[in-house]
Amino acid sequence: MAHVSHTNTAKLAGYGVEGGMHLVLELSEKRSLASVLYGFKEKLPWSIRQRIALGTAEGILYLHEGCQRRIIHRNIKAANILLTDDFKPQICDFGLAKWLPENWNHRVTRFEGTFGFVTLRNK
């Protein structure tokens, strides 16, 4: 995780091992995308929604192709996208993440991740 460095991934500030592995991330002013989407009374303007979607996609592309040791997150959801004060998305929670092997392809052999976000064709 320490080698992950992209504007759209959460920054590792430290870690702890007492009582299990714990990662400490830099503060995210707006909390998660889920808290903004479901906790605010006002709806986000489409321009901000687009910025969040594109930034998240850029972060995923970095993890899959640009990272020194490529990573597949396996649990992208609104609760795992942190937002900075200017609504820049940062992917977090790499608990289900796996390193991608050098000869990785896009074929899925089994499902893993948060079940509530599964499309029917993946079942």
MMTF fields as JSON, N, C-alpha, C and O atoms, coordinates in Angstrom:
{
  "mmtfVersion": "1.0.0",
  "mmtfProducer": "UNKNOWN",
  "numBonds": 491,
  "numAtoms": 492,
  "numGroups": 123,
  "numChains": 1,
  "numModels": 1,
  "chainsPerModel": [1],
  "groupsPerChain": [123],
  "chainIdList": ["A"],
  "bondAtomList": [4, 2, 8, 6, 12, 10, 16, 14, 20, 18, 24, 22, 28, 26, 32, 30, 36, 34, 40, 38, 44, 42, 48, 46, 52, 50, 56, 54, 60, 58, 64, 62, 68, 66, 72, 70, 76, 74, 80, 78, 84, 82, 88, 86, 92, 90, 96, 94, 100, 98, 104, 102, 108, 106, 112, 110, 116, 114, 120, 118, 124, 122, 128, 126, 132, 130, 136, 134, 140, 138, 144, 142, 148, 146, 152, 150, 156, 154, 160, 158, 164, 162, 168, 166, 172, 170, 176, 174, 180, 178, 184, 182, 188, 186, 192, 190, 196, 194, 200, 198, 204, 202, 208, 206, 212, 210, 216, 214, 220, 218, 224, 222, 228, 226, 232, 230, 236, 234, 240, 238, 244, 242, 248, 246, 252, 250, 256, 254, 260, 258, 264, 262, 268, 266, 272, 270, 276, 274, 280, 278, 284, 282, 288, 286, 292, 290, 296, 294, 300, 298, 304, 302, 308, 306, 312, 310, 316, 314, 320, 318, 324, 322, 328, 326, 332, 330, 336, 334, 340, 338, 344, 342, 348, 346, 352, 350, 356, 354, 360, 358, 364, 362, 368, 366, 372, 370, 376, 374, 380, 378, 384, 382, 388, 386, 392, 390, 396, 394, 400, 398, 404, 402, 408, 406, 412, 410, 416, 414, 420, 418, 424, 422, 428, 426, 432, 430, 436, 434, 440, 438, 444, 442, 448, 446, 452, 450, 456, 454, 460, 458, 464, 462, 468, 466, 472, 470, 476, 474, 480, 478, 484, 482, 488, 486],
  "bondOrderList": [1, 1, 1, 1, 1, 1, 1, 1, 1, 1, 1, 1, 1, 1, 1, 1, 1, 1, 1, 1, 1, 1, 1, 1, 1, 1, 1, 1, 1, 1, 1, 1, 1, 1, 1, 1, 1, 1, 1, 1, 1, 1, 1, 1, 1, 1, 1, 1, 1, 1, 1, 1, 1, 1, 1, 1, 1, 1, 1, 1, 1, 1, 1, 1, 1, 1, 1, 1, 1, 1, 1, 1, 1, 1, 1, 1, 1, 1, 1, 1, 1, 1, 1, 1, 1, 1, 1, 1, 1, 1, 1, 1, 1, 1, 1, 1, 1, 1, 1, 1, 1, 1, 1, 1, 1, 1, 1, 1, 1, 1, 1, 1, 1, 1, 1, 1, 1, 1, 1, 1, 1, 1],
  "groupList": [{"groupName": "MET", "atomNameList": ["N", "CA", "C", "O"], "elementList": ["N", "C", "C", "O"], "formalChargeList": [0, 0, 0, 0], "bondAtomList": [1, 0, 2, 1, 3, 2], "bondOrderList": [1, 1, 2], "singleLetterCode": "M", "chemCompType": "L-PEPTIDE LINKING"}, {"groupName": "ALA", "atomNameList": ["N", "CA", "C", "O"], "elementList": ["N", "C", "C", "O"], "formalChargeList": [0, 0, 0, 0], "bondAtomList": [1, 0, 2, 1, 3, 2], "bondOrderList": [1, 1, 2], "singleLetterCode": "A", "chemCompType": "L-PEPTIDE LINKING"}, {"groupName": "HIS", "atomNameList": ["N", "CA", "C", "O"], "elementList": ["N", "C", "C", "O"], "formalChargeList": [0, 0, 0, 0], "bondAtomList": [1, 0, 2, 1, 3, 2], "bondOrderList": [1, 1, 2], "singleLetterCode": "H", "chemCompType": "L-PEPTIDE LINKING"}, {"groupName": "VAL", "atomNameList": ["N", "CA", "C", "O"], "elementList": ["N", "C", "C", "O"], "formalChargeList": [0, 0, 0, 0], "bondAtomList": [1, 0, 2, 1, 3, 2], "bondOrderList": [1, 1, 2], "singleLetterCode": "V", "chemCompType": "L-PEPTIDE LINKING"}, {"groupName": "SER", "atomNameList": ["N", "CA", "C", "O"], "elementList": ["N", "C", "C", "O"], "formalChargeList": [0, 0, 0, 0], "bondAtomList": [1, 0, 2, 1, 3, 2], "bondOrderList": [1, 1, 2], "singleLetterCode": "S", "chemCompType": "L-PEPTIDE LINKING"}, {"groupName": "THR", "atomNameList": ["N", "CA", "C", "O"], "elementList": ["N", "C", "C", "O"], "formalChargeList": [0, 0, 0, 0], "bondAtomList": [1, 0, 2, 1, 3, 2], "bondOrderList": [1, 1, 2], "singleLetterCode": "T", "chemCompType": "L-PEPTIDE LINKING"}, {"groupName": "ASN", "atomNameList": ["N", "CA", "C", "O"], "elementList": ["N", "C", "C", "O"], "formalChargeList": [0, 0, 0, 0], "bondAtomList": [1, 0, 2, 1, 3, 2], "bondOrderList": [1, 1, 2], "singleLetterCode": "N", "chemCompType": "L-PEPTIDE LINKING"}, {"groupName": "LYS", "atomNameList": ["N", "CA", "C", "O"], "elementList": ["N", "C", "C", "O"], "formalChargeList": [0, 0, 0, 0], "bondAtomList": [1, 0, 2, 1, 3, 2], "bondOrderList": [1, 1, 2], "singleLetterCode": "K", "chemCompType": "L-PEPTIDE LINKING"}, {"groupName": "LEU", "atomNameList": ["N", "CA", "C", "O"], "elementList": ["N", "C", "C", "O"], "formalChargeList": [0, 0, 0, 0], "bondAtomList": [1, 0, 2, 1, 3, 2], "bondOrderList": [1, 1, 2], "singleLetterCode": "L", "chemCompType": "L-PEPTIDE LINKING"}, {"groupName": "GLY", "atomNameList": ["N", "CA", "C", "O"], "elementList": ["N", "C", "C", "O"], "formalChargeList": [0, 0, 0, 0], "bondAtomList": [1, 0, 2, 1, 3, 2], "bondOrderList": [1, 1, 2], "singleLetterCode": "G", "chemCompType": "PEPTIDE LINKING"}, {"groupName": "TYR", "atomNameList": ["N", "CA", "C", "O"], "elementList": ["N", "C", "C", "O"], "formalChargeList": [0, 0, 0, 0], "bondAtomList": [1, 0, 2, 1, 3, 2], "bondOrderList": [1, 1, 2], "singleLetterCode": "Y", "chemCompType": "L-PEPTIDE LINKING"}, {"groupName": "GLU", "atomNameList": ["N", "CA", "C", "O"], "elementList": ["N", "C", "C", "O"], "formalChargeList": [0, 0, 0, 0], "bondAtomList": [1, 0, 2, 1, 3, 2], "bondOrderList": [1, 1, 2], "singleLetterCode": "E", "chemCompType": "L-PEPTIDE LINKING"}, {"groupName": "ARG", "atomNameList": ["N", "CA", "C", "O"], "elementList": ["N", "C", "C", "O"], "formalChargeList": [0, 0, 0, 0], "bondAtomList": [1, 0, 2, 1, 3, 2], "bondOrderList": [1, 1, 2], "singleLetterCode": "R", "chemCompType": "L-PEPTIDE LINKING"}, {"groupName": "PHE", "atomNameList": ["N", "CA", "C", "O"], "elementList": ["N", "C", "C", "O"], "formalChargeList": [0, 0, 0, 0], "bondAtomList": [1, 0, 2, 1, 3, 2], "bondOrderList": [1, 1, 2], "singleLetterCode": "F", "chemCompType": "L-PEPTIDE LINKING"}, {"groupName": "PRO", "atomNameList": ["N", "CA", "C", "O"], "elementList": ["N", "C", "C", "O"], "formalChargeList": [0, 0, 0, 0], "bondAtomList": [1, 0, 2, 1, 3, 2], "bondOrderList": [1, 1, 2], "singleLetterCode": "P", "chemCompType": "L-PEPTIDE LINKING"}, {"groupName": "TRP", "atomNameList": ["N", "CA", "C", "O"], "elementList": ["N", "C", "C", "O"], "formalChargeList": [0, 0, 0, 0], "bondAtomList": [1, 0, 2, 1, 3, 2], "bondOrderList": [1, 1, 2], "singleLetterCode": "W", "chemCompType": "L-PEPTIDE LINKING"}, {"groupName": "ILE", "atomNameList": ["N", "CA", "C", "O"], "elementList": ["N", "C", "C", "O"], "formalChargeList": [0, 0, 0, 0], "bondAtomList": [1, 0, 2, 1, 3, 2], "bondOrderList": [1, 1, 2], "singleLetterCode": "I", "chemCompType": "L-PEPTIDE LINKING"}, {"groupName": "GLN", "atomNameList": ["N", "CA", "C", "O"], "elementList": ["N", "C", "C", "O"], "formalChargeList": [0, 0, 0, 0], "bondAtomList": [1, 0, 2, 1, 3, 2], "bondOrderList": [1, 1, 2], "singleLetterCode": "Q", "chemCompType": "L-PEPTIDE LINKING"}, {"groupName": "CYS", "atomNameList": ["N", "CA", "C", "O"], "elementList": ["N", "C", "C", "O"], "formalChargeList": [0, 0, 0, 0], "bondAtomList": [1, 0, 2, 1, 3, 2], "bondOrderList": [1, 1, 2], "singleLetterCode": "C", "chemCompType": "L-PEPTIDE LINKING"}, {"groupName": "ASP", "atomNameList": ["N", "CA", "C", "O"], "elementList": ["N", "C", "C", "O"], "formalChargeList": [0, 0, 0, 0], "bondAtomList": [1, 0, 2, 1, 3, 2], "bondOrderList": [1, 1, 2], "singleLetterCode": "D", "chemCompType": "L-PEPTIDE LINKING"}],
  "groupTypeList": [0, 1, 2, 3, 4, 2, 5, 6, 5, 1, 7, 8, 1, 9, 10, 9, 3, 11, 9, 9, 0, 2, 8, 3, 8, 11, 8, 4, 11, 7, 12, 4, 8, 1, 4, 3, 8, 10, 9, 13, 7, 11, 7, 8, 14, 15, 4, 16, 12, 17, 12, 16, 1, 8, 9, 5, 1, 11, 9, 16, 8, 10, 8, 2, 11, 9, 18, 17, 12, 12, 16, 16, 2, 12, 6, 16, 7, 1, 1, 6, 16, 8, 8, 5, 19, 19, 13, 7, 14, 17, 16, 18, 19, 13, 9, 8, 1, 7, 15, 8, 14, 11, 6, 15, 6, 2, 12, 3, 5, 12, 13, 11, 9, 5, 13, 9, 13, 3, 5, 8, 12, 6, 7],
  "groupIdList": [1, 2, 3, 4, 5, 6, 7, 8, 9, 10, 11, 12, 13, 14, 15, 16, 17, 18, 19, 20, 21, 22, 23, 24, 25, 26, 27, 28, 29, 30, 31, 32, 33, 34, 35, 36, 37, 38, 39, 40, 41, 42, 43, 44, 45, 46, 47, 48, 49, 50, 51, 52, 53, 54, 55, 56, 57, 58, 59, 60, 61, 62, 63, 64, 65, 66, 67, 68, 69, 70, 71, 72, 73, 74, 75, 76, 77, 78, 79, 80, 81, 82, 83, 84, 85, 86, 87, 88, 89, 90, 91, 92, 93, 94, 95, 96, 97, 98, 99, 100, 101, 102, 103, 104, 105, 106, 107, 108, 109, 110, 111, 112, 113, 114, 115, 116, 117, 118, 119, 120, 121, 122, 123],
  "secStructList": [7, 6, 6, 7, 7, 7, 6, 6, 5, 7, 7, 3, 3, 3, 3, 3, 7, 6, 6, 1, 7, 3, 3, 3, 3, 7, 7, 7, 6, 6, 7, 5, 2, 2, 2, 2, 2, 2, 2, 7, 1, 1, 7, 7, 7, 2, 2, 2, 2, 2, 2, 2, 2, 2, 2, 2, 2, 2, 2, 2, 2, 0, 0, 0, 0, 0, 1, 1, 1, 7, 3, 3, 7, 1, 7, 7, 7, 4, 4, 4, 3, 3, 3, 7, 6, 6, 7, 7, 3, 3, 3, 7, 7, 7, 6, 6, 7, 3, 3, 7, 7, 6, 6, 7, 7, 1, 7, 7, 1, 1, 7, 7, 1, 7, 4, 4, 4, 7, 7, 4, 4, 4, 7],
  "xCoordList": [0.83, 0.0, 0.87, 0.463, 2.05, 2.908, 3.355, 3.644, 3.419, 3.87, 2.758, 3.031, 1.519, 0.384, 0.442, 0.371, 0.57, 0.688, 0.0, 0.581, -1.236, -2.018, -2.976, -3.408, -3.303, -4.2, -5.581, -6.296, -5.967, -7.291, -7.254, -8.172, -6.194, -6.145, -5.831, -5.081, -6.41, -6.181, -4.7, -4.048, -4.18, -2.766, -2.56, -3.244, -1.611, -1.267, -0.432, 0.63, -0.905, -0.176, 0.612, 1.605, 0.173, 0.844, 0.09, -0.885, 0.56, -0.107, 0.158, 1.063, -0.64, -0.459, -0.699, -1.462, -0.045, -0.19, -0.73, -1.033, -0.851, -1.348, -2.835, -3.63, -3.217, -4.617, -5.076, -6.279, -4.158, -4.487, -3.878, -3.374, -3.923, -3.354, -4.327, -5.502, -3.836, -4.65, -3.892, -2.727, -4.555, -3.966, -4.511, -5.7, -3.655, -4.054, -3.948, -2.873, -5.079, -5.117, -5.202, -5.662, -4.757, -4.89, -6.36, -7.236, -6.62, -7.982, -8.684, -8.101, -9.92, -10.759, -11.859, -12.743, -11.808, -12.683, -14.171, -14.956, -14.569, -15.996, -16.452, -17.614, -15.585, -15.869, -16.039, -15.317, -16.964, -17.098, -18.146, -18.991, -18.068, -19.077, -20.45, -21.441, -20.526, -21.808, -22.413, -23.616, -21.601, -22.14, -22.615, -23.571, -21.958, -22.375, -23.642, -24.553, -23.699, -24.871, -26.119, -27.211, -25.965, -27.13, -27.348, -28.405, -26.365, -26.482, -26.77, -27.179, -26.567, -26.808, -28.224, -28.764, -28.819, -30.165, -30.116, -31.034, -29.036, -28.897, -28.276, -27.379, -28.757, -28.201, -26.937, -26.827, -25.988, -24.759, -25.036, -25.767, -24.463, -24.61, -23.971, -23.03, -24.482, -23.981, -22.509, -21.798, -22.038, -20.623, -19.722, -18.656, -20.146, -19.368, -19.481, -18.494, -20.667, -20.844, -19.933, -19.32, -19.853, -18.997, -17.531, -16.79, -17.105, -15.724, -15.398, -14.315, -16.344, -16.141, -16.039, -15.159, -16.934, -16.924, -15.63, -15.017, -15.215, -13.998, -12.759, -11.86, -12.709, -11.572, -11.477, -10.384, -12.621, -12.636, -12.144, -11.358, -12.601, -12.152, -10.644, -9.967, -10.117, -8.674, -7.905, -6.837, -8.448, -7.814, -7.792, -6.784, -8.898, -8.962, -7.982, -7.285, -7.927, -6.985, -5.551, -4.753, -5.225, -3.887, -3.602, -2.536, -4.55, -4.343, -4.141, -3.306, -4.895, -4.828, -3.619, -3.056, -3.211, -2.192, -0.977, 0.102, -1.117, -0.023, 0.766, 1.861, 0.234, 0.85, 2.091, 2.109, 3.126, 4.342, 4.013, 4.498, 3.207, 2.676, 1.184, 0.471, 0.696, -0.704, -1.657, -1.374, -2.801, -3.761, -5.156, -5.521, -5.939, -7.365, -8.07, -7.853, -8.902, -9.516, -10.559, -10.532, -11.466, -12.508, -13.639, -14.477, -13.694, -14.795, -15.063, -15.211, -15.125, -15.412, -16.889, -17.76, -17.159, -18.526, -18.435, -17.345, -19.564, -19.587, -18.927, -18.291, -19.063, -18.463, -16.938, -16.274, -16.375, -14.927, -14.304, -13.172, -15.047, -14.534, -14.576, -15.653, -13.408, -13.331, -13.307, -12.858, -13.793, -13.828, -13.057, -13.219, -12.213, -11.503, -12.455, -13.612, -11.97, -12.8, -13.34, -14.428, -12.587, -13.05, -13.655, -13.698, -14.118, -14.817, -13.936, -14.442, -12.63, -11.75, -11.866, -11.66, -12.195, -12.361, -11.023, -10.062, -10.98, -9.802, -10.252, -10.977, -9.823, -10.192, -9.509, -8.318, -10.276, -9.72, -10.218, -10.888, -9.895, -10.294, -9.825, -10.575, -8.569, -7.958, -7.981, -7.136, -8.956, -9.048, -9.277, -8.806, -9.981, -10.215, -9.289, -9.367, -8.414, -7.556, -6.577, -6.176, -6.209, -5.213, -4.206, -4.53, -2.975, -1.96, -2.309, -2.759, -2.108, -2.349, -1.082, -0.005, -1.196, -0.018, 0.367, -0.448, 1.597, 2.099, 1.259, 1.052, 0.772, 0.018, -1.487, -2.226, -1.948, -3.356, -4.21, -3.806, -5.416, -6.384, -7.687, -7.799, -8.662, -9.912, -10.995, -12.113, -10.709, -11.723, -11.989, -11.059, -13.263, -13.669, -14.098, -14.92, -13.54, -13.907, -14.827, -15.515, -14.853, -15.776, -15.98, -15.166, -17.073, -17.402, -16.842, -16.885, -16.306, -15.925, -16.212, -16.123, -16.558, -16.841, -18.103, -18.561, -18.669, -19.893, -21.082, -21.314, -21.839, -22.898, -23.994, -24.54, -24.341, -25.429, -25.219, -26.16, -24.019, -23.704, -23.405, -22.701, -23.928, -23.663, -24.709, -25.905, -24.263, -25.222, -25.632, -24.894, -26.786, -27.295, -26.384, -26.293, -25.717, -24.887, -23.647, -23.013, -23.282, -22.112, -22.444, -21.534, -23.714, -24.094, -23.841, -24.104],
  "yCoordList": [-1.2, 0.0, 1.258, 2.288, 1.185, 2.366, 2.859, 4.045, 1.973, 2.377, 3.023, 3.556, 2.991, 3.577, 5.094, 5.614, 5.792, 7.246, 7.856, 7.942, 8.273, 8.876, 9.876, 9.69, 10.917, 11.947, 11.393, 11.993, 10.258, 9.688, 8.414, 7.597, 8.242, 7.171, 7.804, 8.777, 7.245, 7.775, 7.645, 6.67, 8.634, 8.665, 7.966, 8.262, 7.038, 6.324, 7.237, 7.703, 7.496, 8.348, 7.516, 7.987, 6.288, 5.421, 4.118, 3.857, 3.301, 2.022, 1.568, 2.067, 0.62, 0.008, -1.478, -1.927, -2.253, -3.705, -4.287, -5.478, -3.472, -3.968, -4.288, -3.417, -5.528, -5.937, -6.167, -6.211, -6.313, -6.495, -5.38, -4.398, -5.528, -4.516, -3.355, -3.561, -2.133, -0.924, 0.084, 0.378, 0.611, 1.642, 2.999, 3.131, 4.002, 5.372, 6.176, 6.281, 6.747, 7.527, 9.009, 9.392, 9.845, 11.291, 11.664, 10.982, 12.75, 13.218, 13.556, 14.169, 13.152, 13.465, 14.411, 14.01, 15.66, 16.705, 16.413, 16.703, 15.846, 15.624, 14.216, 13.873, 13.411, 12.012, 11.186, 11.405, 10.254, 9.358, 9.864, 10.697, 9.342, 9.656, 9.212, 9.899, 8.083, 7.593, 8.601, 8.86, 9.174, 10.142, 11.414, 12.044, 11.795, 12.987, 12.7, 13.526, 11.539, 11.206, 10.968, 11.39, 10.296, 9.881, 10.693, 10.586, 11.507, 12.236, 13.717, 14.357, 14.272, 15.698, 15.919, 15.096, 17.022, 17.362, 17.877, 17.639, 18.586, 19.137, 18.092, 17.348, 18.046, 17.131, 17.745, 18.963, 16.886, 17.353, 17.779, 17.093, 18.902, 19.304, 18.251, 17.563, 18.136, 17.141, 17.355, 16.385, 18.588, 18.837, 18.199, 17.674, 18.243, 17.617, 16.097, 15.39, 15.594, 14.144, 13.618, 12.559, 14.375, 13.967, 13.973, 13.047, 14.999, 15.079, 13.869, 13.293, 13.491, 12.344, 11.05, 10.227, 10.869, 9.646, 9.53, 8.463, 10.619, 10.584, 10.379, 9.623, 11.045, 10.875, 9.457, 8.905, 8.871, 7.485, 6.549, 5.639, 6.768, 5.946, 6.09, 5.104, 7.302, 7.511, 6.782, 6.224, 6.785, 6.059, 4.561, 3.903, 4.013, 2.583, 2.243, 1.231, 3.082, 2.861, 2.842, 1.997, 3.77, 3.791, 2.483, 1.893, 2.03, 0.793, -0.402, -1.264, -0.462, -1.6, -1.555, -2.599, -0.347, -0.27, 0.589, 0.347, 1.585, 2.519, 2.31, 2.852, 1.548, 1.31, 0.426, -0.471, 0.679, -0.126, -1.611, -2.441, -1.938, -3.289, -3.194, -2.719, -3.64, -3.434, -4.097, -5.165, -3.431, -3.851, -3.899, -3.048, -4.909, -4.915, -4.72, -5.491, -3.703, -3.284, -4.274, -4.652, -4.698, -5.689, -5.228, -6.046, -3.946, -3.488, -1.995, -1.255, -1.558, -0.153, 0.103, -0.529, 1.021, 1.443, 2.827, 3.279, 3.504, 4.89, 5.041, 6.062, 4.054, 4.131, 4.055, 4.455, 3.552, 3.418, 4.479, 4.328, 5.545, 6.704, 7.887, 8.371, 8.347, 9.526, 10.771, 10.727, 11.89, 13.142, 14.226, 14.415, 14.938, 16.074, 17.264, 17.17, 18.366, 19.56, 20.069, 20.642, 19.864, 20.299, 19.133, 19.171, 18.101, 16.943, 16.099, 15.46, 16.09, 15.19, 13.797, 13.658, 12.759, 11.417, 10.739, 10.904, 9.975, 9.191, 7.793, 7.633, 6.795, 5.409, 4.955, 5.197, 4.291, 3.779, 2.358, 1.776, 1.808, 0.473, -0.609, -1.092, -0.97, -1.987, -3.364, -4.211, -3.582, -4.831, -6.067, -7.147, -5.942, -7.076, -7.051, -7.927, -6.052, -5.873, -7.03, -7.673, -7.27, -8.301, -7.724, -6.865, -8.215, -7.855, -8.524, -9.67, -7.827, -8.412, -9.11, -8.514, -10.361, -11.025, -10.379, -9.714, -10.579, -9.984, -10.379, -9.562, -11.615, -12.103, -12.025, -12.871, -11.048, -10.895, -10.589, -9.829, -11.198, -10.852, -10.436, -10.494, -10.021, -9.488, -10.546, -10.195, -11.798, -12.845, -13.138, -13.349, -13.149, -13.4, -14.855, -15.335, -15.559, -16.961, -17.146, -18.163, -16.184, -16.232, -14.818, -13.931, -14.612, -13.285, -13.083, -13.987, -11.871, -11.455, -9.971, -9.25, -9.501, -8.09, -7.923, -8.869, -6.742, -6.447, -6.929, -6.433, -7.887, -8.55, -7.598, -7.797, -6.591, -5.685, -4.916, -4.306, -4.925, -4.159, -5.056, -4.642, -6.273, -7.242, -7.123, -7.048, -7.107, -7.167, -8.615, -9.524, -8.84, -10.2, -11.061, -12.266, -10.489, -11.301, -11.842, -12.768, -11.285, -11.762, -12.874, -13.451, -13.191, -14.217, -15.606, -16.585],
  "zCoordList": [0.0, 0.0, 0.0, -0.538, 0.591, 0.681, -0.691, -0.851, -1.682, -3.013, -3.836, -4.912, -3.363, -4.087, -3.934, -2.821, -5.042, -4.994, -6.215, -7.296, -6.02, -7.096, -6.462, -5.324, -7.183, -6.663, -6.312, -5.509, -6.9, -6.644, -5.808, -5.876, -5.021, -4.026, -2.678, -2.6, -1.615, -0.272, 0.078, -0.296, 0.795, 1.164, 2.504, 3.484, 2.535, 3.756, 4.643, 4.229, 5.866, 6.802, 7.812, 8.365, 8.051, 9.01, 9.161, 8.456, 10.096, 10.339, 11.767, 12.436, 12.217, 13.524, 13.41, 12.554, 14.278, 14.225, 15.53, 15.594, 16.554, 17.832, 17.719, 17.364, 18.018, 17.921, 16.494, 16.238, 15.567, 14.151, 13.322, 13.868, 12.019, 11.124, 10.963, 10.657, 11.168, 11.041, 10.192, 10.458, 9.17, 8.327, 8.733, 9.021, 8.759, 9.071, 7.782, 7.192, 7.347, 6.113, 6.435, 7.511, 5.497, 5.664, 5.803, 5.273, 6.518, 6.758, 5.446, 4.552, 5.352, 4.198, 4.667, 5.424, 4.223, 4.753, 4.592, 5.495, 3.465, 3.192, 3.576, 3.355, 4.135, 4.481, 3.214, 2.241, 3.201, 2.047, 1.057, 1.388, -0.152, -1.159, -0.668, -0.914, 0.018, 0.548, 1.514, 1.461, 2.396, 3.358, 2.668, 3.12, 1.578, 0.834, 0.027, -0.014, -0.61, -1.427, -0.59, -0.97, 0.544, 1.323, 2.592, 3.213, 2.992, 4.247, 4.107, 5.076, 2.933, 2.727, 2.227, 1.487, 2.629, 2.149, 0.719, -0.067, 0.384, -0.965, -1.893, -1.494, -3.119, -4.121, -4.709, -4.844, -5.056, -5.687, -7.121, -7.836, -7.554, -8.96, -9.878, -9.482, -11.085, -12.023, -12.351, -12.614, -12.342, -12.639, -11.578, -11.902, -10.325, -9.249, -9.335, -9.13, -9.634, -9.796, -10.907, -10.772, -12.007, -13.12, -12.69, -13.019, -11.961, -11.474, -10.594, -10.696, -9.73, -8.841, -9.65, -9.397, -10.62, -11.44, -12.247, -12.288, -12.887, -13.696, -12.829, -13.199, -11.688, -10.78, -10.243, -10.121, -9.924, -9.451, -10.548, -10.283, -11.776, -12.906, -13.121, -13.414, -12.98, -13.129, -12.032, -12.285, -10.811, -9.714, -9.964, -9.705, -10.467, -10.779, -11.904, -11.834, -12.935, -14.034, -13.51, -13.914, -12.614, -12.016, -11.275, -11.447, -10.454, -9.697, -10.625, -10.35, -11.716, -12.636, -13.562, -13.893, -13.986, -15.03, -14.697, -15.239, -13.823, -13.608, -12.334, -12.185, -11.434, -10.138, -10.3, -11.143, -9.496, -9.547, -9.386, -10.155, -8.408, -8.221, -8.415, -7.53, -9.565, -9.935, -8.943, -8.4, -8.72, -7.7, -8.304, -9.115, -7.9, -8.19, -6.85, -5.915, -6.756, -5.495, -4.995, -3.824, -5.848, -5.593, -4.682, -4.303, -4.315, -3.463, -3.658, -2.685, -4.911, -5.186, -4.911, -5.508, -4.017, -3.682, -3.067, -2.717, -2.93, -2.452, -1.084, -0.823, -0.211, 1.128, 1.079, 2.036, -0.014, -0.144, -1.045, -1.505, -1.293, -2.023, -1.06, -0.712, -0.633, 0.232, -0.638, -1.783, -0.091, -0.845, -0.112, 1.094, -0.857, -0.284, -0.21, -0.62, 0.307, 0.465, -0.869, -0.917, -1.953, -3.282, -4.082, -5.312, -3.368, -3.951, -4.872, -5.794, -4.632, -5.381, -4.748, -3.543, -5.543, -4.977, -4.707, -5.459, -3.622, -3.279, -2.863, -1.881, -3.608, -3.333, -2.048, -1.849, -1.173, 0.081, 0.326, -0.527, 1.473, 1.932, 0.972, 0.123, 1.136, 0.294, 0.962, 0.676, 1.856, 2.604, 1.748, 2.104, 0.637, -0.266, -1.48, -2.341, -1.548, -2.726, -2.883, -1.914, -4.13, -4.448, -5.426, -6.246, -5.323, -6.301, -7.619, -7.638, -8.698, -10.021, -10.504, -10.485, -10.934, -11.501, -12.828, -13.467, -13.226, -14.469, -15.677, -16.574, -15.717, -16.88, -16.649, -17.153, -15.913, -15.552, -16.77, -17.65, -16.814, -17.852, -17.181, -15.957, -17.963, -17.42, -17.209, -16.833, -17.432, -17.3, -15.821, -15.042, -15.448, -14.066, -13.937, -14.718, -12.947, -12.736, -11.542, -11.447, -10.63, -9.491, -8.984, -9.243, -8.259, -7.756, -6.361, -5.526, -6.107, -4.765, -4.654, -5.647, -3.456, -3.228, -2.421, -1.781, -2.441, -1.71, -2.522, -3.625, -1.999, -2.749, -3.201, -4.287, -2.442, -2.788, -4.07, -4.577, -4.61, -5.803, -7.0, -7.921, -6.996, -8.053, -9.148, -8.865, -10.394, -11.493, -11.688, -11.307, -12.268, -12.436, -13.297, -13.066, -14.267, -15.153, -14.441, -14.947, -13.271, -12.536, -11.557, -10.96, -11.374, -10.391, -10.912, -10.213]
}
